[in-house]
mmCIF file of C-alpha atoms in Angstrom:
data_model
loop_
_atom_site.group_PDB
_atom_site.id
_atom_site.type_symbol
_atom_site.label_atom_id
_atom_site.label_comp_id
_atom_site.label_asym_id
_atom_site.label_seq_id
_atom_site.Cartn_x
_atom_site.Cartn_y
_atom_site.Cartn_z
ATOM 1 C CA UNK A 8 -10.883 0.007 -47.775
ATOM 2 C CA UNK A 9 -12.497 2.774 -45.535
ATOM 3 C CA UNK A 10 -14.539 2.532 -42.852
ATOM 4 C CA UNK A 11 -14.040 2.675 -38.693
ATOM 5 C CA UNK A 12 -10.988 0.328 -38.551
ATOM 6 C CA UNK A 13 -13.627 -3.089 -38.422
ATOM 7 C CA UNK A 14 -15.635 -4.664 -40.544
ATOM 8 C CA UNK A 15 -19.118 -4.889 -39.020
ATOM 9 C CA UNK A 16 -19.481 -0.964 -39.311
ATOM 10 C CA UNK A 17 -19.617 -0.287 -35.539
ATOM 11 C CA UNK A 18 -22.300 -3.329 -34.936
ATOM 12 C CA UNK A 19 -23.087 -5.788 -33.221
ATOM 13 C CA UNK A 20 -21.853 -8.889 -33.229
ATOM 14 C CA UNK A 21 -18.115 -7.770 -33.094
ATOM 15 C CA UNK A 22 -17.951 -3.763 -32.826
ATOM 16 C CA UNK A 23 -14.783 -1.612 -33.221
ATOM 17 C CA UNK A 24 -12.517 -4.513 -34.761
ATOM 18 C CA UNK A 25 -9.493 -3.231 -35.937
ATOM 19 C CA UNK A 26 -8.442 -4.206 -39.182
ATOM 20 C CA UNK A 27 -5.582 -3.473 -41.969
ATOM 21 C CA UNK A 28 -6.399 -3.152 -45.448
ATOM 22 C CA UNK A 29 -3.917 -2.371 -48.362
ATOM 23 C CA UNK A 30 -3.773 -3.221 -52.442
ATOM 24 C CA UNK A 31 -1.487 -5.660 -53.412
ATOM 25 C CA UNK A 32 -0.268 -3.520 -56.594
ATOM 26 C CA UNK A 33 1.977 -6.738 -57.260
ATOM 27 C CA UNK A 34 -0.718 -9.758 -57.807
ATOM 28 C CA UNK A 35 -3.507 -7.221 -57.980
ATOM 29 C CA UNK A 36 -5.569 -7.913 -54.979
ATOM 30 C CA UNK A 37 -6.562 -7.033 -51.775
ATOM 31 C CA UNK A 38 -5.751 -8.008 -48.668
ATOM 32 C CA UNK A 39 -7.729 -7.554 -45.396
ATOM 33 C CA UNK A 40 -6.335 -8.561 -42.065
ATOM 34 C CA UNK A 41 -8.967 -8.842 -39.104
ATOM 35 C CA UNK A 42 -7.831 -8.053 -35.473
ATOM 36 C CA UNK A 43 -4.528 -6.575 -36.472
ATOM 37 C CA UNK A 44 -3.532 -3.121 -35.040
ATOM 38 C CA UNK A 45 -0.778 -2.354 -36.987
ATOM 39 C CA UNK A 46 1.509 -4.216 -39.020
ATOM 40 C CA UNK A 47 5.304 -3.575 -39.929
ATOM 41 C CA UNK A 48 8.122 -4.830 -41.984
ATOM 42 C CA UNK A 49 11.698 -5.199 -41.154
ATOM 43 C CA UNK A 50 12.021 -1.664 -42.935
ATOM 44 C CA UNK A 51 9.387 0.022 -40.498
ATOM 45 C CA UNK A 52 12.097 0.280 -38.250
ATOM 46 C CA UNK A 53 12.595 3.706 -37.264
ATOM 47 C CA UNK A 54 16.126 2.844 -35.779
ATOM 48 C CA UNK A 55 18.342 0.106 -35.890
ATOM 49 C CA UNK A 56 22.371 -0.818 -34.692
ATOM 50 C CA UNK A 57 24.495 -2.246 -37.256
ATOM 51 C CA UNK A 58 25.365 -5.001 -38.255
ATOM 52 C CA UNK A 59 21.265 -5.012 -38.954
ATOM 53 C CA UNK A 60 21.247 -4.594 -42.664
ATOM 54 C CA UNK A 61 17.675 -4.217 -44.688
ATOM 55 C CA UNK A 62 17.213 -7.229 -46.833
ATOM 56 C CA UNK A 63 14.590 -7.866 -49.842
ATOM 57 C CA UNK A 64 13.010 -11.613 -50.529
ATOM 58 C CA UNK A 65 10.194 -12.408 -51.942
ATOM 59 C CA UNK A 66 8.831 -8.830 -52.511
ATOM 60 C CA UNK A 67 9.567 -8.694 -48.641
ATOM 61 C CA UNK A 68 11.423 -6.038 -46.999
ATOM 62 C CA UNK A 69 13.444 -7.643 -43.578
ATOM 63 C CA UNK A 70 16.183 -7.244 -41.477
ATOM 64 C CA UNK A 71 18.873 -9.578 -40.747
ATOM 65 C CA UNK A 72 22.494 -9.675 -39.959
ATOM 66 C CA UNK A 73 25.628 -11.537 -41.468
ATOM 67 C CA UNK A 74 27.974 -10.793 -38.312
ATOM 68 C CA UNK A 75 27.839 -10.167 -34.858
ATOM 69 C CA UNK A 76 29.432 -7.195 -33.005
ATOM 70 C CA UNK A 77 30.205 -7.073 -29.092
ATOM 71 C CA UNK A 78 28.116 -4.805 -26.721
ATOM 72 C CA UNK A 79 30.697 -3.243 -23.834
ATOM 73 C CA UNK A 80 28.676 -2.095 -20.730
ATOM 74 C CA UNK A 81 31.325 -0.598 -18.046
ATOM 75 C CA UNK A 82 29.834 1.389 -15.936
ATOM 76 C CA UNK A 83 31.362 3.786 -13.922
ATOM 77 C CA UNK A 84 34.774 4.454 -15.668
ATOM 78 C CA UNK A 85 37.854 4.890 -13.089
ATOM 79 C CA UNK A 86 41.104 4.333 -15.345
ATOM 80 C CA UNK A 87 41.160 4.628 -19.047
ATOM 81 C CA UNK A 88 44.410 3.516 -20.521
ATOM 82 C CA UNK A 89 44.848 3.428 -24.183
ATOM 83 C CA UNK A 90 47.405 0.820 -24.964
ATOM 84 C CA UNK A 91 49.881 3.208 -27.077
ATOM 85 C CA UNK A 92 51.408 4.874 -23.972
ATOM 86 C CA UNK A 93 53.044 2.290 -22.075
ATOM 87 C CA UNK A 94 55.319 3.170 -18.874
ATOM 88 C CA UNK A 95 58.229 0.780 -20.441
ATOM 89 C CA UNK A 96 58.086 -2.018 -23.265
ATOM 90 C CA UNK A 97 61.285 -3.752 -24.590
ATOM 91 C CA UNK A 98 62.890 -3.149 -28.190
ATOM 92 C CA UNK A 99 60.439 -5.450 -29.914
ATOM 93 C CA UNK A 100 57.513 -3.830 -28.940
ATOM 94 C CA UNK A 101 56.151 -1.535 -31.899
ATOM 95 C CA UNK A 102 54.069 1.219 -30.123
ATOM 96 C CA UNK A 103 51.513 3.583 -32.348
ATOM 97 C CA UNK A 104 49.477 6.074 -30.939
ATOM 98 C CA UNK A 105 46.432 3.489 -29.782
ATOM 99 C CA UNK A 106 48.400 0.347 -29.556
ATOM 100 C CA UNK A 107 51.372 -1.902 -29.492
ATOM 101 C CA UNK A 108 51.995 -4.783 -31.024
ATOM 102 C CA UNK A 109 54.231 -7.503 -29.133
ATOM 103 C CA UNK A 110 56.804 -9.077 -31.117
ATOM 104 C CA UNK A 111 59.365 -12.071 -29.870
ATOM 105 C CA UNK A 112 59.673 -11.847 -26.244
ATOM 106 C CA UNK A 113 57.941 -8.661 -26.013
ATOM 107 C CA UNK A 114 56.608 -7.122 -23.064
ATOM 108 C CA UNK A 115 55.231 -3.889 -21.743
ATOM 109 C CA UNK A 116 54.205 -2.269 -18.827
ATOM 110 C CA UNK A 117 51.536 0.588 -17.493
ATOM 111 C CA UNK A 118 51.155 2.103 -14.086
ATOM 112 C CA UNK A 119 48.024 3.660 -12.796
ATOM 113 C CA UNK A 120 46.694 4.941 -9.979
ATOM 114 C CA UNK A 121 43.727 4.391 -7.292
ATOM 115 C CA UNK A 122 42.365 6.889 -5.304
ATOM 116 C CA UNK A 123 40.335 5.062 -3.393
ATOM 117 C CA UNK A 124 40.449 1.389 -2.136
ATOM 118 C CA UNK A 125 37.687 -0.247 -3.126
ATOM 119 C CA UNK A 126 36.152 -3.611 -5.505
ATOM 120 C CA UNK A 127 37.171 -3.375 -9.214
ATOM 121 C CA UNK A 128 36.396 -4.830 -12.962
ATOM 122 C CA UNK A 129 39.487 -4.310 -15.147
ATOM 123 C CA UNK A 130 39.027 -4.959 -18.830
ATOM 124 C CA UNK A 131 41.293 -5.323 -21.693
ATOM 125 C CA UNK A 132 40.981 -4.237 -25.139
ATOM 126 C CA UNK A 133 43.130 -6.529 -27.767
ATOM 127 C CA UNK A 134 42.908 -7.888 -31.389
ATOM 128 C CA UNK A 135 43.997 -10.897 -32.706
ATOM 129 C CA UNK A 136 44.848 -9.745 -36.160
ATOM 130 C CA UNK A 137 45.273 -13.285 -37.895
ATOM 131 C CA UNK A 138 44.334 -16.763 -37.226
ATOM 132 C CA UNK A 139 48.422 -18.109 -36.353
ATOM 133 C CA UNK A 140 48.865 -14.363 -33.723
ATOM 134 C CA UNK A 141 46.026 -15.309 -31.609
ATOM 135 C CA UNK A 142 47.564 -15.678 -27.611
ATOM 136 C CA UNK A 143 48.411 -12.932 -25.085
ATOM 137 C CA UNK A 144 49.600 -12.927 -21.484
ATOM 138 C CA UNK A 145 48.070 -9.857 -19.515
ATOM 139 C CA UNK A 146 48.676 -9.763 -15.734
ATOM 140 C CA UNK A 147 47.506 -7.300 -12.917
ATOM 141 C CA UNK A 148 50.119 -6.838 -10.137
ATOM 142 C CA UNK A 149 52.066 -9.979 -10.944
ATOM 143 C CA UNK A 150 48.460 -12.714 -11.723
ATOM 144 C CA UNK A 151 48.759 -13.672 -15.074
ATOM 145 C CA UNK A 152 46.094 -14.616 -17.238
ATOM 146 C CA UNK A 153 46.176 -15.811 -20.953
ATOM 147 C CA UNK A 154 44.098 -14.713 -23.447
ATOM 148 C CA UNK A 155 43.354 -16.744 -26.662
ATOM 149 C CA UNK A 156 40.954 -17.197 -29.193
ATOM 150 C CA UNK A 157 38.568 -20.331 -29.592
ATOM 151 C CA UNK A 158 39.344 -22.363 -32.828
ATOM 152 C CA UNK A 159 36.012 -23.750 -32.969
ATOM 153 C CA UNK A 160 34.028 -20.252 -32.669
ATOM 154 C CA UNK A 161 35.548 -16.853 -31.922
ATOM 155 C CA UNK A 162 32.740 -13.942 -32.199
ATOM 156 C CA UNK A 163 35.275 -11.357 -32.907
ATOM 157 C CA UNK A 164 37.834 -12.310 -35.535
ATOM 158 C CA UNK A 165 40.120 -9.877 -37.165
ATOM 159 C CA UNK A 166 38.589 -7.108 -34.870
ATOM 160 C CA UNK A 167 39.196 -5.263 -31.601
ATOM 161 C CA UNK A 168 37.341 -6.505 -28.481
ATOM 162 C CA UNK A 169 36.932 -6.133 -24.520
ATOM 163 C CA UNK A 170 37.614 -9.174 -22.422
ATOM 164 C CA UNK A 171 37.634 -9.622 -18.464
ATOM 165 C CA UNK A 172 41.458 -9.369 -17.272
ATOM 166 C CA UNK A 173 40.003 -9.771 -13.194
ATOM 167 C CA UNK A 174 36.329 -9.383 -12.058
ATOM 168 C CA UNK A 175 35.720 -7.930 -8.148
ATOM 169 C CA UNK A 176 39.097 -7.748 -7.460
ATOM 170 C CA UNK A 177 40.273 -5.531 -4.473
ATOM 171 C CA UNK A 178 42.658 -2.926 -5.318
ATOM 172 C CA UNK A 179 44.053 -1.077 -2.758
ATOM 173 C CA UNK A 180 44.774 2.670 -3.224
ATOM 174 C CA UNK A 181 47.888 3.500 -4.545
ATOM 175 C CA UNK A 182 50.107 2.986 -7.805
ATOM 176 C CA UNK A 183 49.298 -0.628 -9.651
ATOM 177 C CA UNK A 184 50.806 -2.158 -12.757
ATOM 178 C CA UNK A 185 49.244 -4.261 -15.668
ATOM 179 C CA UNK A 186 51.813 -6.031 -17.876
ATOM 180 C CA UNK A 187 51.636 -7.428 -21.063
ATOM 181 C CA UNK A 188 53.928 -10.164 -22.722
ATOM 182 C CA UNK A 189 53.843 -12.307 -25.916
ATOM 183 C CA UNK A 190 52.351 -15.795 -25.742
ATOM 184 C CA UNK A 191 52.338 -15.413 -29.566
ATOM 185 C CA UNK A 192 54.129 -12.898 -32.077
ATOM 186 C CA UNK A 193 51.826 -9.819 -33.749
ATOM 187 C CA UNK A 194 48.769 -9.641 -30.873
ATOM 188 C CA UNK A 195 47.511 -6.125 -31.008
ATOM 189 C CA UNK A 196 47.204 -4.544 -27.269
ATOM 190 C CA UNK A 197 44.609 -1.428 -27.040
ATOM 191 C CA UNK A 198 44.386 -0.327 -23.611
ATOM 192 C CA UNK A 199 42.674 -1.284 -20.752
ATOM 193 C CA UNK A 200 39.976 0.048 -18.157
ATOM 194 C CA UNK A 201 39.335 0.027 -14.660
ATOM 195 C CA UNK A 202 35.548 0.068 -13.826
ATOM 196 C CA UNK A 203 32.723 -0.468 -11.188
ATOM 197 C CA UNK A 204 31.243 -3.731 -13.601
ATOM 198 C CA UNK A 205 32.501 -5.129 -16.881
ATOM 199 C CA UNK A 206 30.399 -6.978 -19.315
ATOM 200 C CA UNK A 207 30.202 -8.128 -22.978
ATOM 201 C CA UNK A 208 28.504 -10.185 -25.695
ATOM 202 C CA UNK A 209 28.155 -10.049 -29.009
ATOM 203 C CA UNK A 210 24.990 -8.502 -30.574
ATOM 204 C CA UNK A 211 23.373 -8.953 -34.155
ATOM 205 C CA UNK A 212 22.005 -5.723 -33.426
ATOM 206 C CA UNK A 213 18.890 -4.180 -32.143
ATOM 207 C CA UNK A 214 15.768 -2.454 -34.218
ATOM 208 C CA UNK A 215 12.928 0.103 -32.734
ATOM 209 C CA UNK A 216 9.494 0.313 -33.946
ATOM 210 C CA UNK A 217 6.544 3.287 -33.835
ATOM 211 C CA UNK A 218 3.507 1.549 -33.624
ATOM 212 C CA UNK A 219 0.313 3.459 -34.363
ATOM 213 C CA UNK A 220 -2.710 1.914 -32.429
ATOM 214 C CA UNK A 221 -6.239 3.054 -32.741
ATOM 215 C CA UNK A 222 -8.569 3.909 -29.705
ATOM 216 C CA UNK A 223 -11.067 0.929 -29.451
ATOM 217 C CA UNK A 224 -13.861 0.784 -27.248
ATOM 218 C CA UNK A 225 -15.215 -2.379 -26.185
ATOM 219 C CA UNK A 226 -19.141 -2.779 -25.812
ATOM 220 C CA UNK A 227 -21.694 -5.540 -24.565
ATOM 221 C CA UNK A 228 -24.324 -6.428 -27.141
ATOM 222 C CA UNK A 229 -27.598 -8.610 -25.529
ATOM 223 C CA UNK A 230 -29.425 -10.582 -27.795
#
């Protein structure tokens, strides 16, 4: 269909309404939709985050998403600790290069530093890699704080993730310790961070679209 994007070429009563024509090649018709400026499919997308996956139904292209994945924002990073290094652990610790895994009675330990006193997020980065190793005591200077997953719903199952170990706590400047011990056998510790502000949530991912709109010009008809 041609013409200047409406259907009353350029007259009166309705000048300069967009429109959108295409050719149904699949039930052979047309289709003409008045006052739209552009129109996109899930596909259109000229970016998307996983876990956004492009779908067909129906001879229509979407998006959707079968999972969800957690969104970290941390802003300004002070300590980055990977939890592979520790500062001491006991003989049934397993350490690998970017984790440990607590077994009985295992604990570890990491020292770092402040330079300057001042109000703190610290984050920790753990996996609970099955549904019976799913409990892990993390404390920061000697306050303890159990982590565990939710039996009912837990976002991030079988898979790394950042949770909140304190939250505008004052640390003063000097040498401070996080420890970690075994609520249950086989928890996976990563590392932690110390930051300026911690959050999370998980995210079904995001999509960006180009939209092309035309230049209309809006005139008063009497009559």
């Amino acid at each position: 269909m041609t013409g200047g994007y409406n259907f009353t070429d350029d007259g009166p009563p309705q000048p300069m309404i967009p429109i959108i024509a295409y050719w149904d090649d699949y039930d052979k018709v047309p289709w003409a939709l008045p006052h739209v400026y552009d129109y996109m499919e899930g596909w259109d997308a000229v970016s998307r985050t996983y876990p956004l996956l492009g779908e067909t139904y129906n001879r229509r292209r979407y998006l959707t998403a079968y999972s969800k994945q957690q969104k970290t924002e941390f802003g300004t990073i002070y300590v980055d600790r990977s939890g592979g290094t520790p500062d001491s652990y006991t003989d049934n610790v397993s350490v690998s290069s970017q984790m440990i895994t607590l077994g009985e009675e295992g604990e570890a330990e990491y020292e770092f530093e402040i330079s300057s006193a001042g109000i703190y997020d610290v984050a920790i980065r753990i996996s609970f890699p099955f549904w019976d190793k799913n409990s892990i005591h993390v404390s920061l200077d000697g306050t303890s704080k159990v982590f565990s997953e939710n039996r009912l719903w837990w976002p991030y199952w079988r898979t790394t993730c950042w949770l909140s170990l304190v939250s505008g706590v004052f640390l003063s400047a000097g040498i401070h310790t996080v420890s970690v011990s075994t609520s249950v056998p086989g928890v996976q510790f990563y590392g932690f961070r110390v930051c300026s502000s911690f959050s999370e949530e998980p995210s079904a991912g995001e999509a960006e679209f180009m939209l092309s709109l035309a230049n209309l010009r809006c005139e008063r008809f009497n009559g």
